[in-house]
Amino acid sequence: MISFLKSLFGVGEKKTLKLSDYVANKKRKVAPLILVPSKADMSKMTKAKLEEMGRNHGIELDRRLTKDKLVTQLRKHMNAKNK
């Protein structure tokens, strides 16, 4: 009965956690970084290549837009994925 009351009120032994126990139990998911080509390299690509690259990275680009707008959209999307 006394041991029950001690455990209820926390008078008994205290359990200490070590940092290594916490880190071992915590699983981290790390996404791989995407290499973002420079704006100059992307400007040398055709619109079709930019659209294909966009599809590979999970964004659908509209080829009716100008190449500069396609490059901007694609770079913005790829940089957001890296964060």
mmCIF file of C-alpha atoms in Angstrom, residues 9-78:
data_model
loop_
_atom_site.group_PDB
_atom_site.id
_atom_site.type_symbol
_atom_site.label_atom_id
_atom_site.label_comp_id
_atom_site.label_asym_id
_atom_site.label_seq_id
_atom_site.Cartn_x
_atom_site.Cartn_y
_atom_site.Cartn_z
ATOM 1 C CA PHE A 9 2.908 10.854 -5.727
ATOM 2 C CA GLY A 10 6.303 10.333 -7.349
ATOM 3 C CA VAL A 11 8.256 9.981 -4.115
ATOM 4 C CA GLY A 12 10.013 6.802 -5.274
ATOM 5 C CA GLU A 13 12.917 6.634 -7.699
ATOM 6 C CA LYS A 14 12.824 9.051 -10.530
ATOM 7 C CA LYS A 15 13.496 7.905 -14.008
ATOM 8 C CA THR A 16 16.074 10.056 -15.751
ATOM 9 C CA LEU A 17 16.201 10.293 -19.489
ATOM 10 C CA LYS A 18 19.465 10.711 -21.277
ATOM 11 C CA LEU A 19 19.813 12.667 -24.467
ATOM 12 C CA SER A 20 21.044 9.559 -26.260
ATOM 13 C CA ASP A 21 17.808 7.736 -25.348
ATOM 14 C CA TYR A 22 15.763 10.567 -26.800
ATOM 15 C CA VAL A 23 17.803 10.748 -29.995
ATOM 16 C CA ALA A 24 17.714 6.972 -30.451
ATOM 17 C CA ASN A 25 13.917 6.960 -30.224
ATOM 18 C CA LYS A 26 13.432 9.909 -32.564
ATOM 19 C CA LYS A 27 13.383 9.059 -36.250
ATOM 20 C CA ARG A 28 14.157 11.832 -38.689
ATOM 21 C CA LYS A 29 13.128 11.895 -42.291
ATOM 22 C CA VAL A 30 15.562 13.788 -44.435
ATOM 23 C CA ALA A 31 14.567 14.607 -47.974
ATOM 24 C CA PRO A 32 17.364 14.583 -50.517
ATOM 25 C CA LEU A 33 18.404 17.966 -51.843
ATOM 26 C CA ILE A 34 17.532 18.830 -55.415
ATOM 27 C CA LEU A 35 20.290 20.331 -57.509
ATOM 28 C CA VAL A 36 18.782 23.468 -59.000
ATOM 29 C CA PRO A 37 20.401 24.447 -62.304
ATOM 30 C CA SER A 38 21.377 28.086 -62.701
ATOM 31 C CA LYS A 39 19.047 30.486 -64.440
ATOM 32 C CA ALA A 40 21.504 30.759 -67.346
ATOM 33 C CA ASP A 41 21.587 26.975 -67.796
ATOM 34 C CA MET A 42 17.799 26.792 -67.746
ATOM 35 C CA SER A 43 17.519 29.632 -70.273
ATOM 36 C CA LYS A 44 19.569 27.576 -72.729
ATOM 37 C CA MET A 45 16.987 24.753 -72.594
ATOM 38 C CA THR A 46 13.976 24.584 -74.866
ATOM 39 C CA LYS A 47 10.458 25.053 -73.550
ATOM 40 C CA ALA A 48 9.799 21.345 -74.074
ATOM 41 C CA LYS A 49 12.865 20.421 -71.987
ATOM 42 C CA LEU A 50 11.780 22.825 -69.239
ATOM 43 C CA GLU A 51 8.307 21.277 -69.233
ATOM 44 C CA GLU A 52 9.809 17.775 -69.047
ATOM 45 C CA MET A 53 12.077 18.799 -66.175
ATOM 46 C CA GLY A 54 9.070 20.297 -64.409
ATOM 47 C CA ARG A 55 7.126 17.049 -64.741
ATOM 48 C CA ASN A 56 10.070 15.127 -63.282
ATOM 49 C CA HIS A 57 9.981 17.434 -60.259
ATOM 50 C CA GLY A 58 6.211 17.339 -59.781
ATOM 51 C CA ILE A 59 5.044 20.583 -61.393
ATOM 52 C CA GLU A 60 3.052 21.034 -64.578
ATOM 53 C CA LEU A 61 4.257 23.995 -66.643
ATOM 54 C CA ASP A 62 2.230 25.710 -69.361
ATOM 55 C CA ARG A 63 4.275 25.974 -72.564
ATOM 56 C CA ARG A 64 2.142 28.899 -73.743
ATOM 57 C CA LEU A 65 3.963 31.140 -71.258
ATOM 58 C CA THR A 66 7.276 32.782 -72.072
ATOM 59 C CA LYS A 67 10.474 30.877 -71.414
ATOM 60 C CA ASP A 68 11.489 33.394 -68.729
ATOM 61 C CA LYS A 69 8.246 32.758 -66.812
ATOM 62 C CA LEU A 70 8.707 28.989 -67.126
ATOM 63 C CA VAL A 71 12.251 29.252 -65.746
ATOM 64 C CA THR A 72 11.054 31.434 -62.862
ATOM 65 C CA GLN A 73 8.217 29.047 -61.946
ATOM 66 C CA LEU A 74 10.443 25.986 -62.124
ATOM 67 C CA ARG A 75 13.258 27.545 -60.049
ATOM 68 C CA LYS A 76 10.756 28.764 -57.439
ATOM 69 C CA HIS A 77 9.229 25.276 -57.163
ATOM 70 C CA MET A 78 12.608 23.530 -56.936
#
